[in-house]
Coordinates of C-alpha atoms in Angstrom, one line a residue:
X1 CA -19.7 7.2 -9.8
X2 CA -22.4 5.6 -7.7
X3 CA -25.8 7.8 -9.2
X4 CA -27.5 7.7 -5.6
X5 CA -27.6 11.2 -5.4
X6 CA -28.1 14.7 -7.7
X7 CA -25.0 16.8 -6.8
X8 CA -26.6 19.2 -9.5
X9 CA -26.7 23.0 -8.6
X10 CA -26.1 22.4 -4.9
X11 CA -22.3 23.9 -3.0
X12 CA -20.5 21.5 -1.5
X13 CA -17.0 20.9 0.3
X14 CA -15.4 17.8 0.9
X15 CA -13.0 16.2 3.5
X16 CA -10.5 15.8 4.1
X17 CA -7.6 17.0 2.1
X18 CA -5.6 14.5 0.3
X19 CA -4.6 12.8 -3.3
X20 CA -7.5 10.6 -3.3
X21 CA -9.9 13.5 -2.7
X22 CA -8.6 15.0 -5.0
X23 CA -9.3 12.7 -7.7
X24 CA -12.8 12.6 -6.2
X25 CA -13.6 15.6 -6.8
X26 CA -12.2 15.3 -10.5
X27 CA -13.9 12.8 -11.4
X28 CA -17.7 14.4 -8.9
X29 CA -16.9 17.7 -11.4
X30 CA -16.7 15.1 -14.3
X31 CA -20.0 13.9 -13.3
X32 CA -22.4 16.8 -12.2
X33 CA -22.4 20.2 -12.4
X34 CA -21.9 21.5 -9.1
X35 CA -20.1 24.8 -7.2
X36 CA -17.1 22.8 -5.6
X37 CA -15.6 24.9 -2.4
X38 CA -12.6 24.0 -2.0
X39 CA -11.3 21.2 1.1
X40 CA -12.3 21.3 4.5
X41 CA -8.8 20.0 6.9
X42 CA -8.4 20.4 10.6
X43 CA -4.5 19.4 9.8
X44 CA -3.7 20.2 6.1
X45 CA -2.9 24.1 5.4
X46 CA -3.1 25.8 2.0
X47 CA -5.3 27.4 -0.9
X48 CA -8.4 26.1 -1.0
X49 CA -8.2 24.1 2.4
X50 CA -10.0 25.5 5.5
X51 CA -10.9 24.5 8.6
X52 CA -14.2 23.3 9.7
X53 CA -15.0 26.3 12.8
X54 CA -13.5 28.2 10.0
X55 CA -16.0 28.0 7.9
X56 CA -17.7 31.8 7.1
X57 CA -20.2 30.8 3.2
X58 CA -23.0 29.0 2.2
X59 CA -22.6 25.4 1.7
X60 CA -25.1 22.7 0.9
X61 CA -23.3 19.4 1.8
X62 CA -19.9 18.2 3.2
X63 CA -18.9 14.9 1.4
X64 CA -16.5 12.9 3.2
X65 CA -14.3 10.1 2.1
X66 CA -11.4 8.5 3.9
X67 CA -10.5 5.2 4.6
X68 CA -9.2 4.7 8.0
X69 CA -10.7 8.4 9.6
X70 CA -13.8 8.5 7.1
X71 CA -15.9 7.9 10.8
X72 CA -13.7 10.1 13.1
X73 CA -14.2 13.1 10.7
X74 CA -18.0 12.8 10.9
X75 CA -18.1 12.5 14.2
X76 CA -16.1 15.4 14.9
X77 CA -18.2 17.5 12.3
X78 CA -21.2 16.8 13.9
X79 CA -20.3 18.8 16.8
X80 CA -19.9 21.6 15.1
X81 CA -21.8 21.5 11.6
X82 CA -25.1 20.0 10.6
X83 CA -25.1 16.7 10.5
X84 CA -28.0 16.6 7.7
X85 CA -25.0 18.3 5.3
X86 CA -22.8 15.8 6.1
X87 CA -22.5 12.8 3.8
X88 CA -20.4 9.7 4.5
X89 CA -18.7 8.1 1.5
X90 CA -17.2 4.9 1.1
X91 CA -15.0 3.5 -2.3
X92 CA -15.4 -0.3 -2.7
X93 CA -13.7 -1.6 -5.4
X94 CA -13.2 1.3 -7.1
X95 CA -16.8 2.8 -6.9
X96 CA -17.2 5.4 -4.7
X97 CA -20.7 4.4 -2.3
X98 CA -22.5 7.7 -0.8
X99 CA -23.8 6.4 2.7
X100 CA -27.0 7.2 3.3
X101 CA -28.8 7.9 7.6
X102 CA -29.1 4.3 8.2
X103 CA -25.6 3.0 7.3
X104 CA -23.6 5.6 8.8
X105 CA -25.4 4.6 11.7
X106 CA -24.8 1.1 11.8
X107 CA -21.2 1.8 10.7
X108 CA -20.8 4.0 14.0
X109 CA -22.0 1.4 16.5
X110 CA -19.5 -0.8 14.6
X111 CA -16.6 1.6 15.7
X112 CA -18.2 2.4 19.0
X113 CA -18.1 -1.6 19.1
X114 CA -13.8 -1.1 18.7
X115 CA -13.6 1.3 21.4
X116 CA -15.0 -0.9 23.4
X117 CA -12.2 -3.4 22.6
X118 CA -9.6 -0.7 22.7
X119 CA -10.7 0.4 25.9
X120 CA -9.8 -3.3 26.8
X121 CA -6.4 -3.0 25.6
X122 CA -5.6 0.1 27.0
X123 CA -6.2 -0.8 30.8
X124 CA -5.0 -4.5 30.0
X125 CA -1.5 -3.9 29.2
X126 CA -1.2 -1.0 32.0
X127 CA -2.4 -3.9 34.6
X128 CA 0.3 -6.0 32.8
X129 CA 2.7 -3.6 33.3
X130 CA 2.1 -3.3 36.8
X131 CA 2.0 -6.9 37.3
X132 CA 5.6 -7.2 36.2
X133 CA 4.5 -9.3 33.1
X134 CA 7.1 -10.5 31.2
X135 CA 6.5 -10.1 27.3
X136 CA 7.9 -12.2 24.7
X137 CA 5.4 -12.0 21.8
X138 CA 6.4 -11.1 18.7
X139 CA 2.8 -9.3 16.7
X140 CA 2.3 -8.7 13.2
X141 CA -0.8 -6.7 12.5
X142 CA -2.0 -6.7 8.5
X143 CA -5.2 -4.7 7.2
X144 CA -6.5 -5.7 3.9
X145 CA -4.2 -8.3 2.9
X146 CA -0.5 -10.2 3.8
X147 CA 2.5 -9.5 1.2
X148 CA 5.3 -6.9 1.4
X149 CA 7.7 -6.3 4.5
X150 CA 4.8 -8.1 7.3
X151 CA 5.1 -11.5 5.2
X152 CA 8.3 -11.8 4.7
X153 CA 9.8 -10.4 8.5
X154 CA 7.1 -13.2 9.7
X155 CA 8.0 -16.3 7.7
X156 CA 11.5 -15.4 8.7
X157 CA 10.7 -15.4 12.1
X158 CA 7.7 -18.0 12.4
X159 CA 11.2 -20.5 10.4
X160 CA 13.7 -19.4 13.2
X161 CA 11.1 -20.1 16.3
X162 CA 10.1 -17.0 17.3
X163 CA 7.2 -16.3 19.3
X164 CA 5.3 -14.9 16.5
X165 CA 1.0 -14.0 15.7
X166 CA -0.5 -12.8 12.5
X167 CA -3.2 -10.6 13.2
X168 CA -5.5 -10.3 9.7
X169 CA -8.5 -10.0 8.7
X170 CA -7.9 -11.3 5.0
X171 CA -9.7 -15.0 5.6
X172 CA -8.3 -16.8 2.5
X173 CA -4.9 -15.7 3.5
X174 CA -5.3 -16.2 7.1
X175 CA -6.8 -19.5 6.2
X176 CA -3.5 -20.0 4.2
X177 CA -1.4 -19.6 7.3
X178 CA -4.2 -22.3 9.6
X179 CA -2.9 -24.8 6.8
X180 CA 0.2 -24.1 7.4
X181 CA -0.5 -24.7 10.9
X182 CA 1.2 -20.9 11.3
X183 CA -0.1 -18.5 14.3
X184 CA -2.4 -16.4 13.0
X185 CA -6.4 -14.7 14.9
X186 CA -9.0 -12.8 12.8
X187 CA -7.5 -8.9 13.3
X188 CA -11.8 -7.8 14.5
X189 CA -11.2 -9.9 17.3
X190 CA -10.9 -9.5 20.9
X191 CA -8.4 -12.3 20.8
X192 CA -6.3 -10.1 18.8
X193 CA -7.1 -6.9 21.0
X194 CA -5.4 -9.7 24.4
X195 CA -2.6 -10.8 22.1
X196 CA -1.5 -6.8 21.0
X197 CA -1.8 -6.4 25.1
X198 CA 0.9 -9.4 25.6
X199 CA 2.7 -8.0 22.6
X200 CA 6.3 -7.1 23.6
X201 CA 6.5 -5.8 19.6
X202 CA 4.7 -4.4 17.5
X203 CA 5.1 -5.0 13.7
X204 CA 3.4 -2.8 10.5
X205 CA 4.7 -1.8 6.9
X206 CA 1.0 0.3 7.1
X207 CA -0.2 2.7 9.0
X208 CA -3.2 0.7 9.7
X209 CA -5.0 0.7 13.7
X210 CA -2.6 3.7 15.0
X211 CA -5.5 4.4 17.7
X212 CA -4.3 0.9 18.7
X213 CA -0.6 1.4 18.6
X214 CA -1.1 4.8 20.3
X215 CA -2.9 2.4 23.4
X216 CA 0.0 0.0 23.8
X217 CA 2.3 0.8 27.1
X218 CA 6.4 1.9 26.9
X219 CA 7.3 -1.0 27.5
X220 CA 5.6 -2.6 24.5
X221 CA 7.8 -1.3 21.0
X222 CA 6.0 -0.4 17.5
X223 CA 7.7 -0.9 14.8
X224 CA 7.3 -0.1 10.9
X225 CA 8.7 -0.8 8.1
X226 CA 6.5 1.2 5.6
X227 CA 5.8 -0.3 2.0
X228 CA 8.9 1.2 0.0
X229 CA 11.1 3.8 -0.6
X230 CA 8.4 6.4 -1.4
X231 CA 8.3 8.2 -5.0
X232 CA 5.0 9.8 -4.8
X233 CA 4.2 13.0 -2.5
X234 CA 3.0 11.4 1.1
X235 CA 1.5 13.6 4.0
X236 CA 3.0 13.6 8.0
X237 CA 1.5 11.2 9.5
X238 CA 0.7 12.8 12.7
X239 CA -1.2 10.8 14.8
X240 CA 1.0 8.3 15.8
X241 CA 4.7 7.9 16.4
X242 CA 7.3 3.9 16.8
X243 CA 9.9 3.2 18.5
X244 CA 11.4 2.4 15.4
X245 CA 11.1 2.8 11.8
X246 CA 12.8 0.4 9.0
X247 CA 14.1 2.2 6.0
X248 CA 17.2 1.1 3.8
X249 CA 19.3 4.5 4.0
X250 CA 20.7 7.0 5.5
X251 CA 19.4 9.3 2.7
X252 CA 16.2 7.4 2.7
X253 CA 15.2 8.3 6.0
X254 CA 16.8 12.1 5.4
X255 CA 15.0 12.6 2.0
X256 CA 11.7 11.4 2.6
X257 CA 10.4 9.0 5.5
X258 CA 11.7 11.0 8.8
X259 CA 9.9 13.4 7.0
X260 CA 6.2 11.0 7.0
X261 CA 6.7 8.9 10.0
X262 CA 7.7 9.6 13.4
X263 CA 9.7 7.6 15.1
X264 CA 12.5 6.9 18.0
X265 CA 15.2 5.5 15.8
X266 CA 15.7 5.0 12.1
X267 CA 17.1 2.3 11.0
X268 CA 18.5 1.4 7.4
X269 CA 18.8 -2.2 7.5
X270 CA 17.0 -2.5 4.6
X271 CA 13.6 -4.2 3.6
X272 CA 12.8 -8.0 4.3
X273 CA 10.5 -8.3 1.1
X274 CA 13.7 -8.6 -0.9
X275 CA 15.7 -10.9 0.9
X276 CA 13.3 -12.9 -0.7
X277 CA 14.6 -12.6 -4.3
X278 CA 18.5 -12.1 -3.2
X279 CA 18.4 -15.4 -1.2
X280 CA 19.8 -18.0 -3.3
X281 CA 16.7 -20.8 -2.6
X282 CA 12.6 -20.8 -1.7
X283 CA 11.0 -22.4 0.6
X284 CA 6.7 -23.3 1.5
X285 CA 6.7 -19.9 3.7
X286 CA 8.9 -17.8 1.1
X287 CA 6.0 -18.8 -1.5
X288 CA 2.9 -17.9 0.4
X289 CA 0.4 -16.1 -1.5
X290 CA 2.6 -16.2 -4.7
X291 CA 0.9 -17.9 -7.5
X292 CA 2.5 -22.1 -7.9
X293 CA 2.1 -21.6 -11.3
X294 CA 3.2 -18.3 -12.5
X295 CA 6.0 -18.9 -10.5
X296 CA 7.1 -22.3 -11.6
X297 CA 6.9 -21.2 -15.1
X298 CA 9.0 -17.8 -14.5
X299 CA 12.0 -19.7 -12.9
X300 CA 11.6 -22.5 -15.9
X301 CA 12.3 -20.1 -18.6
X302 CA 14.3 -17.8 -16.6
X303 CA 17.6 -17.9 -18.9
X304 CA 16.4 -18.9 -21.7
X305 CA 15.5 -17.2 -25.1
X306 CA 11.8 -16.8 -23.9
X307 CA 11.7 -13.5 -21.6
X308 CA 9.5 -12.7 -18.5
X309 CA 8.5 -8.9 -18.1
X310 CA 6.9 -8.3 -15.2
X311 CA 4.4 -5.1 -15.1
X312 CA 3.1 -4.0 -11.8
X313 CA 1.5 0.1 -12.1
X314 CA 1.2 1.5 -9.2
X315 CA -2.2 2.5 -7.5
X316 CA -4.0 5.1 -8.5
X317 CA -7.3 6.2 -6.5
X318 CA -10.5 5.3 -8.9
X319 CA -11.6 2.7 -11.7
X320 CA -11.2 5.0 -14.3
X321 CA -7.9 6.7 -13.4
X322 CA -6.5 3.3 -13.2
X323 CA -7.8 1.4 -17.0
X324 CA -4.9 0.2 -18.6
X325 CA -4.2 2.3 -22.3
X326 CA -3.4 -1.6 -23.7
X327 CA -5.5 -3.5 -26.6
X328 CA -4.4 -6.3 -24.4
X329 CA -5.9 -8.9 -27.7
X330 CA -2.9 -6.7 -29.6
X331 CA 0.2 -7.4 -27.2
X332 CA -1.1 -10.8 -27.0
X333 CA -0.3 -11.7 -30.1
X334 CA 3.1 -9.4 -30.3
X335 CA 4.3 -11.1 -27.4
X336 CA 3.6 -14.9 -28.8
X337 CA 5.5 -13.6 -31.9
X338 CA 8.4 -12.4 -29.8
X339 CA 8.7 -15.2 -27.3
X340 CA 8.0 -13.6 -24.4
X341 CA 5.6 -13.3 -21.7
X342 CA 3.8 -11.3 -19.9
X343 CA 2.9 -11.7 -16.5
X344 CA 0.4 -8.3 -14.6
X345 CA -0.1 -7.7 -10.8
X346 CA -2.7 -5.5 -10.8
X347 CA -5.0 -3.5 -8.1
X348 CA -7.9 -5.8 -7.4
X349 CA -10.9 -3.4 -8.5
X350 CA -8.4 -2.7 -11.5
X351 CA -8.3 -6.5 -12.3
X352 CA -12.4 -6.7 -11.9
X353 CA -12.5 -4.2 -15.6
X354 CA -10.4 -7.5 -17.2
X355 CA -13.4 -10.8 -17.0
X356 CA -11.6 -12.9 -20.2
X357 CA -8.3 -13.0 -19.2
X358 CA -8.4 -17.0 -18.6
X359 CA -7.7 -16.7 -22.9
X360 CA -4.4 -15.6 -23.4
X361 CA -1.9 -17.2 -23.9
X362 CA 1.1 -15.0 -23.3
X363 CA -0.6 -12.9 -20.6
X364 CA -0.6 -14.0 -16.8
X365 CA -2.9 -12.1 -14.6
X366 CA -1.4 -12.9 -11.5
X367 CA -3.0 -12.9 -8.3
X368 CA -4.1 -8.8 -7.0
X369 CA -3.6 -10.2 -3.6
X370 CA -0.7 -12.1 -4.1
X371 CA 2.8 -11.6 -3.8
X372 CA 4.9 -11.8 -6.5
X373 CA 8.7 -11.1 -4.9
X374 CA 9.7 -14.5 -5.2
X375 CA 8.8 -13.8 -9.0
X376 CA 11.1 -10.7 -9.0
X377 CA 14.2 -12.7 -9.0
X378 CA 12.7 -14.9 -12.3
X379 CA 11.8 -11.5 -14.0
X380 CA 13.9 -10.3 -16.8
X381 CA 12.0 -7.0 -17.7
X382 CA 10.1 -5.0 -15.0
X383 CA 7.5 -2.6 -16.0
X384 CA 5.8 -0.3 -14.0
X385 CA 5.6 4.0 -13.6
X386 CA 5.6 5.6 -10.2
X387 CA 5.8 2.0 -7.8
X388 CA 8.6 1.8 -5.1
X389 CA 8.6 -1.5 -6.2
X390 CA 11.7 -0.4 -9.2
X391 CA 13.5 0.8 -6.5
X392 CA 13.7 -3.1 -5.4
X393 CA 14.1 -4.3 -8.8
X394 CA 17.7 -1.9 -8.6
X395 CA 19.2 -4.6 -6.4
X396 CA 19.3 -7.0 -9.4
X397 CA 20.2 -3.8 -11.6
X398 CA 17.7 -5.3 -14.6
X399 CA 16.2 -3.3 -17.0
X400 CA 13.3 -1.5 -16.0
X401 CA 10.7 0.0 -18.6
X402 CA 8.7 3.0 -17.1
X403 CA 5.0 3.0 -19.0
X404 CA 4.0 6.8 -17.7
X405 CA 1.4 7.3 -20.0
X406 CA -0.6 9.7 -17.4
X407 CA 2.6 11.3 -15.7
X408 CA 1.6 14.9 -15.7
X409 CA -2.1 14.3 -14.2
X410 CA -0.4 11.8 -11.7
X411 CA 2.4 13.9 -10.6
X412 CA -0.3 16.9 -10.5
X413 CA -2.9 14.7 -8.3
X414 CA -0.1 13.4 -6.3
X415 CA 1.4 17.2 -5.7
X416 CA 4.8 16.4 -7.1
X417 CA 7.4 14.0 -6.6
X418 CA 9.6 13.4 -3.7
X419 CA 12.4 12.7 -5.8
X420 CA 13.4 14.6 -9.0
X421 CA 11.1 11.8 -11.6
X422 CA 13.7 12.2 -14.7
X423 CA 16.9 11.8 -12.6
X424 CA 15.2 8.4 -9.9
X425 CA 14.1 6.7 -12.9
X426 CA 17.1 4.7 -14.6
X427 CA 15.1 3.0 -17.6
X428 CA 13.5 3.7 -21.0
X429 CA 9.8 5.6 -20.3
X430 CA 7.3 4.8 -22.9
X431 CA 4.1 6.9 -22.8
X432 CA 1.9 4.2 -26.7
X433 CA 1.4 0.2 -26.5
X434 CA 3.5 1.0 -29.8
X435 CA 6.2 2.2 -27.8
X436 CA 5.7 -0.4 -25.0
X437 CA 5.8 -3.3 -27.7
X438 CA 9.1 -1.8 -29.4
X439 CA 11.6 -1.6 -26.0
X440 CA 10.6 -5.3 -25.4
X441 CA 12.7 -6.5 -27.6
X442 CA 15.6 -4.5 -26.8
X443 CA 15.2 -2.1 -23.2
X444 CA 18.4 -1.7 -22.3
X445 CA 20.0 1.1 -23.9
X446 CA 22.8 2.0 -21.7
X447 CA 20.7 2.5 -18.1
X448 CA 23.2 -0.3 -16.4
X449 CA 24.9 2.0 -14.3
X450 CA 23.0 4.5 -13.4
X451 CA 20.6 2.1 -11.5
X452 CA 24.3 1.3 -10.2
X453 CA 24.9 4.3 -8.5
X454 CA 20.7 5.1 -7.5
X455 CA 20.8 2.1 -6.1
X456 CA 23.7 2.3 -3.9
X457 CA 22.7 6.1 -3.1
X458 CA 19.2 3.9 -1.5
X459 CA 20.5 1.0 -0.1
X460 CA 23.2 0.7 2.8
X461 CA 23.2 -3.4 2.2
X462 CA 22.7 -5.5 -1.0
X463 CA 22.5 -9.2 0.5
X464 CA 19.3 -11.5 1.7
X465 CA 19.9 -11.1 5.6
X466 CA 17.5 -7.9 6.3
X467 CA 15.0 -10.0 8.4
X468 CA 18.1 -11.7 10.1
X469 CA 19.2 -7.7 11.2
X470 CA 16.1 -7.3 12.7
X471 CA 15.8 -10.3 14.8
X472 CA 19.1 -9.7 16.0
X473 CA 19.2 -5.8 16.4
X474 CA 15.6 -5.0 18.1
X475 CA 13.8 -8.7 19.2
X476 CA 16.9 -9.7 21.5

């Protein structure tokens, strides 16, 4: 917690109501002695939630924390509420930063510049329609990092010679694409907005740039692939609608994703990222952003007496909650003795907590923004908790260990799970390092049939042809 303001003795609201702000409220209460009045949200309803126009009680501050909509909420609140009681909060690498008025104004100016680009996009898209312009470009939009389904489908389409371009604000990954002569443009540039206007179809695997997506014309198609089968509860995305949502089965659409994402058509094609570990071999495009040394190590040892385990914990909402209860020194010694190597793929602000990772012989840290899906092909054991990666790993029907040491707290913060947790987690559940080390030796324990039954329920297709299905049925 950034010690800029003293909240002691204050009466405070927090906006909006999300799992992130729920965790924020809890952590703030651990640091300061103040009266928490509840959440302010225009769209959510429930106990402890009030709309900004319905506030009746006295308060000192309203803290606004929202990664994608913070500026919009701040500006909306200033129309109805005293500006001197509003504080915009941002989260950098797990630390909360309370913006001063000057910083908020700078952020709003950047937002205004973005509005000009959006206006450009809106009128150019419509002008091109009037002129009868025949669009052919397939535009991928990746904010923060290029991984998951966007990377896999983009690589496939480029390999197939389609007219594609990746829009990204990740400079390192942008430069990597350029070294491979793959078309890429920086996301916040005017050129990016030009390409969106020229797009025949825009593709995302996250709910970013929803305002831009809404500015496209009906002649431009919007494809949302999402980033995995959800286990944790998600708020419905009410501000945007897509032409197509890619999922894995009718069951997944009907039970979860159709309640979260609005789309004209729901396609149970599977996920492009799963093509990568189901295919026979990998090329340079499949291995984009994958750590080559770790990949070669896993490939070399797969099928031998040396076991490879991959640990991918789900994202927590803060550094404190994300701290892993493992003694790496002790764990490394144990792994040496048992001839096991553990690969960790952590969130970037979590890995920053482990500054001495280079000295471990049997614990390898993969790049936080890299792609580990090629590694899954050569992974003997997956260790996770609530991450959607384990649904993907079902396709290989190999052992899964659920290291769910904070299940009760996490479940409460996420307002429950979408599926019955016990029925939908076919593997050994452990709460401590001692238990984890013990089951690493023999993690199977009769879950093979349960994994298969769940996999058949969640997937219509079990093959490496998802990207090709999308290409043939949507891009034509």
